[in-house]
Coordinates of N, CA and C in Angstrom, one line a residue:
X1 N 66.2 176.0 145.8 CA 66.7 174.8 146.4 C 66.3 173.6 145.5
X2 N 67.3 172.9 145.1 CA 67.0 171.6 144.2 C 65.8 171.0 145.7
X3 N 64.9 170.2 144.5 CA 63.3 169.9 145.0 C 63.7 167.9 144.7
X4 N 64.4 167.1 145.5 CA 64.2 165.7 145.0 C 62.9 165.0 146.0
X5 N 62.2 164.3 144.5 CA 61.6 163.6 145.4 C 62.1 161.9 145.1
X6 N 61.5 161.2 146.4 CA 62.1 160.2 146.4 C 60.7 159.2 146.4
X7 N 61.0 158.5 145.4 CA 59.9 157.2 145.4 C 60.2 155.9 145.7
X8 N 59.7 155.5 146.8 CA 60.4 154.0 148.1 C 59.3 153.2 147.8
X9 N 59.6 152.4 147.1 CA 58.4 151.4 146.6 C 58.9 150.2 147.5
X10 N 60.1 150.0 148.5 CA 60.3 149.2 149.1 C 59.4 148.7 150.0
X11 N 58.9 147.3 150.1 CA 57.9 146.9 151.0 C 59.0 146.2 152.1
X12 N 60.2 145.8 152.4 CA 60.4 145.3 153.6 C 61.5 146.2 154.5
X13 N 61.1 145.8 155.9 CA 61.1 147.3 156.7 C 63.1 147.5 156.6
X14 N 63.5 146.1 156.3 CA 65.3 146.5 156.4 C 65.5 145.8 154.7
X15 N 65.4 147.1 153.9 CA 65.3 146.1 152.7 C 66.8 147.0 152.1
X16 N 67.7 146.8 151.3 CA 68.6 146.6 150.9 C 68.8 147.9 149.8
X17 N 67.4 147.8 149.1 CA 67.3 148.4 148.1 C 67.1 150.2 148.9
X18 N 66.5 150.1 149.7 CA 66.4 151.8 150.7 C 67.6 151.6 151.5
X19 N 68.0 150.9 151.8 CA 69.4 151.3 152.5 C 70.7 152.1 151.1
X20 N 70.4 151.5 150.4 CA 71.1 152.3 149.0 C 70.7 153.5 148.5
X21 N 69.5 153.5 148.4 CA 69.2 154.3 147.9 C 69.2 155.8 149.0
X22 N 68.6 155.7 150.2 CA 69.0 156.3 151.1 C 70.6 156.9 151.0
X23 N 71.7 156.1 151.0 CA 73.3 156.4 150.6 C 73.4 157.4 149.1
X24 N 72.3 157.2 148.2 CA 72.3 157.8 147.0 C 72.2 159.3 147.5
X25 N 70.8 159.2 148.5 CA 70.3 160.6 148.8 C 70.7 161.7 149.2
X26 N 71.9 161.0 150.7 CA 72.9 161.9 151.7 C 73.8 162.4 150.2
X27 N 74.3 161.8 149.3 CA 75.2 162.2 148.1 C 74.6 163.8 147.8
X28 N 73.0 163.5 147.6 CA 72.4 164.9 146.6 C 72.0 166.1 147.4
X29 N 72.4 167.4 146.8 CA 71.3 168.5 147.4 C 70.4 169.0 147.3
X30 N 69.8 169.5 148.5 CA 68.8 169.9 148.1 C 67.1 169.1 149.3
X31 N 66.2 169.3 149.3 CA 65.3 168.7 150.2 C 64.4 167.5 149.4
X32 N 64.5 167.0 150.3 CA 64.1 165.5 149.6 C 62.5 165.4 150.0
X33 N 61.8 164.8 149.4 CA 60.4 164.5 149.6 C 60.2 163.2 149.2
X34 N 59.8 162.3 150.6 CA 59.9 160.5 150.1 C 58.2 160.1 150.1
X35 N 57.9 159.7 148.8 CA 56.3 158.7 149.0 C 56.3 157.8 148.9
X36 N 55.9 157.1 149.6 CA 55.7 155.2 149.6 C 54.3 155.1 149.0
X37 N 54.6 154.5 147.4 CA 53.2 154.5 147.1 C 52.0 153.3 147.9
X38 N 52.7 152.2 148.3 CA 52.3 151.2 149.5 C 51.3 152.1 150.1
X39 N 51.8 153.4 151.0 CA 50.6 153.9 151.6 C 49.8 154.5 151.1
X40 N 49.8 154.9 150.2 CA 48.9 155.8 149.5 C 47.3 154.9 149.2
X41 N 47.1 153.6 148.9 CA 46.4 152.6 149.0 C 46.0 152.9 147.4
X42 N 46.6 152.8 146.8 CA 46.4 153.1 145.3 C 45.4 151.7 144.5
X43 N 45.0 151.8 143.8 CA 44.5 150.9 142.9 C 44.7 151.5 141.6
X44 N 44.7 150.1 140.4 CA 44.8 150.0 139.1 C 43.8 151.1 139.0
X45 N 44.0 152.2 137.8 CA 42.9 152.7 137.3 C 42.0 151.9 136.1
X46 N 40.5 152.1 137.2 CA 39.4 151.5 135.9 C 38.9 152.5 135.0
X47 N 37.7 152.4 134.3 CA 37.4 153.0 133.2 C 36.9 153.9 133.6
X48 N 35.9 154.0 135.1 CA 35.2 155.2 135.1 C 36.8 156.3 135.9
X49 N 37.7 155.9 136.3 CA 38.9 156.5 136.6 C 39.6 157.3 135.7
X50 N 39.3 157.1 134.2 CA 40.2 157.2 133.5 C 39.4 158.1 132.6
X51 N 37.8 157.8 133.0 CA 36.8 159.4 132.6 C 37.0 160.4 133.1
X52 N 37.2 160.7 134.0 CA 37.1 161.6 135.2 C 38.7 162.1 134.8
X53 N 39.8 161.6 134.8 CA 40.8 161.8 134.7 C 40.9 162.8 132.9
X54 N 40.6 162.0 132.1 CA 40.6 162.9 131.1 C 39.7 163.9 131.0
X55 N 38.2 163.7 131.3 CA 37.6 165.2 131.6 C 38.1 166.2 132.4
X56 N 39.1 166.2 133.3 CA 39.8 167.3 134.1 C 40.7 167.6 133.8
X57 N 41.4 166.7 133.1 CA 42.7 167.2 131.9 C 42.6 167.5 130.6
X58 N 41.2 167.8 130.3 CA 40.8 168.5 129.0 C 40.3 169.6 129.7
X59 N 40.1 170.0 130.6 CA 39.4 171.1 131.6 C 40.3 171.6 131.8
X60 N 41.7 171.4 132.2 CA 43.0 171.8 132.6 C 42.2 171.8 134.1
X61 N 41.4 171.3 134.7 CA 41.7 170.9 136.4 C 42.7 169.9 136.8
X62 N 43.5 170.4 137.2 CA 44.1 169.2 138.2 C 44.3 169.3 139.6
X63 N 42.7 170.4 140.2 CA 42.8 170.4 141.8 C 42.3 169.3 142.7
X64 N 41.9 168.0 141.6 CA 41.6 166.8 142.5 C 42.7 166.3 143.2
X65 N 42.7 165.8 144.3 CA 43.8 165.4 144.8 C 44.3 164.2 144.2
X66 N 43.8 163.5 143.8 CA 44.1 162.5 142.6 C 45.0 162.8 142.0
X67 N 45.4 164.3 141.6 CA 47.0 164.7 141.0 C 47.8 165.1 141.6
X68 N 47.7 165.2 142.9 CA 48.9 165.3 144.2 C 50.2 164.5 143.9
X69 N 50.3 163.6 143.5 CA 51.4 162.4 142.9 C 51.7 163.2 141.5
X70 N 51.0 163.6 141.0 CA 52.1 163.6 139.4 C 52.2 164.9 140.1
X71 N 51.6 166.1 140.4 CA 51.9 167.4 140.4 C 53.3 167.8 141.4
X72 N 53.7 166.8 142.2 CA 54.9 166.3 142.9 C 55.8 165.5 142.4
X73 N 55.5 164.9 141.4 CA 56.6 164.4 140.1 C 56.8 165.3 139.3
X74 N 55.8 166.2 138.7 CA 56.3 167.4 137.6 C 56.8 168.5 138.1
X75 N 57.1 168.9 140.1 CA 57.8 169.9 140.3 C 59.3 169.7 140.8
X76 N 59.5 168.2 140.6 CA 60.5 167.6 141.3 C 61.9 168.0 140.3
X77 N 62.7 168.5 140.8 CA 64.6 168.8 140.2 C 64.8 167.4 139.9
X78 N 64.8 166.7 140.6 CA 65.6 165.4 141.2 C 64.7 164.0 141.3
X79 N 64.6 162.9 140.7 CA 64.0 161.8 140.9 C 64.7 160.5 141.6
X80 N 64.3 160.2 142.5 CA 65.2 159.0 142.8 C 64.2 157.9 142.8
X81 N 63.6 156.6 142.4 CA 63.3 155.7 142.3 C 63.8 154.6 142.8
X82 N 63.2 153.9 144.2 CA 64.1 152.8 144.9 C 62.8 151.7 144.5
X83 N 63.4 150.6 143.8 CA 62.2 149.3 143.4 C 63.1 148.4 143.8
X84 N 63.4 147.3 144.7 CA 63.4 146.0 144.5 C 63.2 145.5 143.1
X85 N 64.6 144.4 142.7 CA 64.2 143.4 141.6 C 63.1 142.4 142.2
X86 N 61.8 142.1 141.5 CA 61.0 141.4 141.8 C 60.6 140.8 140.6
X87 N 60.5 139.7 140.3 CA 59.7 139.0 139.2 C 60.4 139.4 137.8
X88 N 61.8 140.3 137.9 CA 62.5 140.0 136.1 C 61.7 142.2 136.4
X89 N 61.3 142.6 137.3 CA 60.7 143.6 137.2 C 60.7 144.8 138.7
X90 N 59.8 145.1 139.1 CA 60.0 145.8 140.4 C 58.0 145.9 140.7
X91 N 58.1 145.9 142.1 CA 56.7 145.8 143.0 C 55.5 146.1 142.4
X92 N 54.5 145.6 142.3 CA 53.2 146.7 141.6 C 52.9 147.8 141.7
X93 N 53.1 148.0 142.8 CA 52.6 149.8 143.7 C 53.4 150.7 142.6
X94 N 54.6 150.0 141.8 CA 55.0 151.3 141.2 C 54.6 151.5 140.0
X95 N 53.9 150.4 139.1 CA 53.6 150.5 138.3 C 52.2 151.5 138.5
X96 N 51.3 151.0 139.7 CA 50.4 151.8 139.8 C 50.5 152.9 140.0
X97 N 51.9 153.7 140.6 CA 52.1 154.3 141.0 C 52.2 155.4 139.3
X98 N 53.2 154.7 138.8 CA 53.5 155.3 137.4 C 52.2 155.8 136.8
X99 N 50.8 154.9 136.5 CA 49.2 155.1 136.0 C 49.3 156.5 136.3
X100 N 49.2 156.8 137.5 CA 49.1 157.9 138.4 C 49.2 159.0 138.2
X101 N 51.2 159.3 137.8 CA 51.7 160.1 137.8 C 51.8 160.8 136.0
X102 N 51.0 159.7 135.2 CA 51.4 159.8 133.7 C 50.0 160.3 133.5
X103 N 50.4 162.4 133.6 CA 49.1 162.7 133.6 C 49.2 163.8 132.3
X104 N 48.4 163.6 131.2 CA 48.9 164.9 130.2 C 48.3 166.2 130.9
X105 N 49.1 167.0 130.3 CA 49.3 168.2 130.8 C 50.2 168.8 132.1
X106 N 50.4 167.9 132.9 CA 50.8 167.9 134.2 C 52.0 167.2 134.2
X107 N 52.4 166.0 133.6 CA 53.7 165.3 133.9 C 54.2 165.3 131.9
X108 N 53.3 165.5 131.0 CA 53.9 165.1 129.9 C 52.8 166.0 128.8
X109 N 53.0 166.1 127.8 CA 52.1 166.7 126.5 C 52.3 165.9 125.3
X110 N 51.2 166.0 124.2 CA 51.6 166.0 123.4 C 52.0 166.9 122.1
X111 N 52.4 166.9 121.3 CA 53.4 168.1 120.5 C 52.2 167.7 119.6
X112 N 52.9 169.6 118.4 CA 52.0 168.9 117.1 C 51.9 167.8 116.2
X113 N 53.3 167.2 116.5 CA 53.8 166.1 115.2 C 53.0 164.6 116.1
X114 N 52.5 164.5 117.0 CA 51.8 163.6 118.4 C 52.8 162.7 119.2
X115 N 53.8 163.3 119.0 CA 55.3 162.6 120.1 C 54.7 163.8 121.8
X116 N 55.6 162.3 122.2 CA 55.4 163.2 123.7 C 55.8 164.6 124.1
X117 N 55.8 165.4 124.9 CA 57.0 166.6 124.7 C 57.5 166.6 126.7
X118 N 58.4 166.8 127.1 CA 58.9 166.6 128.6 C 57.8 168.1 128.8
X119 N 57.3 168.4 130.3 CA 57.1 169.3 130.7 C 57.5 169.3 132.3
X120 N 57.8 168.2 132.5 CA 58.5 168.0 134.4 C 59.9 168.9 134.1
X121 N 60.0 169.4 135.6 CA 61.4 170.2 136.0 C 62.4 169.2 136.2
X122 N 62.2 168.1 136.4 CA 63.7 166.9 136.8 C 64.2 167.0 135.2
X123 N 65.8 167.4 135.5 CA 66.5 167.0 134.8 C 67.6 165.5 135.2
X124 N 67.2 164.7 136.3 CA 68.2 163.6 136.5 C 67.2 162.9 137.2
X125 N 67.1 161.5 136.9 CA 66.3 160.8 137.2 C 67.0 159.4 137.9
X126 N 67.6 158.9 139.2 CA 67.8 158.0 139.7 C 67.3 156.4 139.5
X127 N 67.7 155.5 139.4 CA 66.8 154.1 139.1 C 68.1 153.5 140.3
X128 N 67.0 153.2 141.5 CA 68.0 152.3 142.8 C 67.2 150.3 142.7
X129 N 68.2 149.9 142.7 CA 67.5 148.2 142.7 C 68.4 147.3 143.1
X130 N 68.2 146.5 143.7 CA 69.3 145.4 144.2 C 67.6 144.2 143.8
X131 N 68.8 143.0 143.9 CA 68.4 142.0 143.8 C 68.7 140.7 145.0
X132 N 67.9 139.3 145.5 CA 68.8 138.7 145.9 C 69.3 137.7 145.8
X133 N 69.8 137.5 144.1 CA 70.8 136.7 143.6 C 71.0 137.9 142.3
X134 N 71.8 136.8 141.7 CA 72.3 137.1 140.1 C 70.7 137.8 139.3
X135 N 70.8 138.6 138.4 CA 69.9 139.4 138.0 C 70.5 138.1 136.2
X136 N 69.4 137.5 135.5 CA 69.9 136.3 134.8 C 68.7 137.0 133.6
X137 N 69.2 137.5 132.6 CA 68.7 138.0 131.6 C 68.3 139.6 131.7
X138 N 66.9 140.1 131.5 CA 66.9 141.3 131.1 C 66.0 141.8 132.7
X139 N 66.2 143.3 133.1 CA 65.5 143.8 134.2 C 64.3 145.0 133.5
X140 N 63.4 144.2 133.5 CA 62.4 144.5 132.7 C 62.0 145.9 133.0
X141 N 62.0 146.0 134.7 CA 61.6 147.2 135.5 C 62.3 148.3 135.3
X142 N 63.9 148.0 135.4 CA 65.1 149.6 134.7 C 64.4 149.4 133.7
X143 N 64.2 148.5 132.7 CA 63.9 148.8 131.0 C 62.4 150.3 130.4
X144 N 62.1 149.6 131.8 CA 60.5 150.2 131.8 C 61.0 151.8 132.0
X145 N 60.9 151.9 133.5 CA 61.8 153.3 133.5 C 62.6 154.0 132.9
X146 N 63.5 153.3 131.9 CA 64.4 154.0 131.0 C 63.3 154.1 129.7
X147 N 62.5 153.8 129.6 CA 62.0 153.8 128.6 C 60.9 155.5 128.6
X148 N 60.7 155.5 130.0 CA 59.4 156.7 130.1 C 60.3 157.9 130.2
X149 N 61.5 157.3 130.5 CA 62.6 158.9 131.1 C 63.1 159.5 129.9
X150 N 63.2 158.0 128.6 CA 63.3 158.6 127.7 C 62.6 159.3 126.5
X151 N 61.3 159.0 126.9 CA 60.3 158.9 125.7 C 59.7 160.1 126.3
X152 N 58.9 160.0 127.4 CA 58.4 161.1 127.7 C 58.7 162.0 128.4
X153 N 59.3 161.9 129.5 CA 60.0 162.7 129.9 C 61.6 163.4 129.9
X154 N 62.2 162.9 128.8 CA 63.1 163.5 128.1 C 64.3 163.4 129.1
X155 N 64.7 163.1 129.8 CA 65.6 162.7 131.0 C 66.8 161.8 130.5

């Protein structure tokens, strides 16, 4: 069974952006799994986060729960990403949320040449966003996303 998960970074309770994306979902098959990184209570990773993090991914541990998020982005068929335009970009939770999920070994590698190599199962990656006016120059937040789906995750 296609495995989508859905990432609802929407903070308002009738927001525009999940009402679409939701309409995207009924389209796809398969069981959907939705995280609001909002509740997860995430923070920026600091330094001593980011020790701990590579010591367990040079260890090949990733039974901290700390990798529950990427280890549910690297089994996922199907990505759907719902952000709000916010600020030329989309919410912080998802950026944090991204820190998170961009774990080597687990969501991405590097090759012998030191380019990234894909190791996630999604082959289709969703990007949902409304705005509310005119979108007036560049959407920094698609840019961002299109940039990791294509670089490192091969999508």
């Amino acid at each position: 069974m296609n495995k989508i998960l859905y990432i609802n970074t929407c903070v308002r309770a009738n927001s525009r952006t999940n009402r679409l994306a939701k309409a995207v979902l009924e389209k796809l098959e398969g069981k959907v799994k939705e995280v609001r990184p909002l509740d997860f209570g995430l923070e920026p990773l600091t330094e001593r986060m980011l020790e701990e993090r590579t010591a367990a991914c040079k260890a090949g541990d990733y039974t901290d729960p700390t990798f529950d998020a990427a280890a549910d982005f690297a089994e996922a068929d199907t990505i759907v990403i719902a952000a709000p335009f916010w600020d030329f970009s989309f919410p912080a939770q998802l950026k944090i949320y991204i820190e998170r999920i961009m774990v080597e070994g687990l969501t991405f590698r590097y090759g012998a040449d030191g380019n990234p190599e894909r190791i996630i199962k999604a082959t289709r990656l969703i990007y949902v966003s409304t705005a509310g006016g005119p979108i007036v120059g560049s959407h920094l937040g698609y840019d961002y996303i299109a940039a990791l789906a294509k670089y490192f995750w091969q999508i």
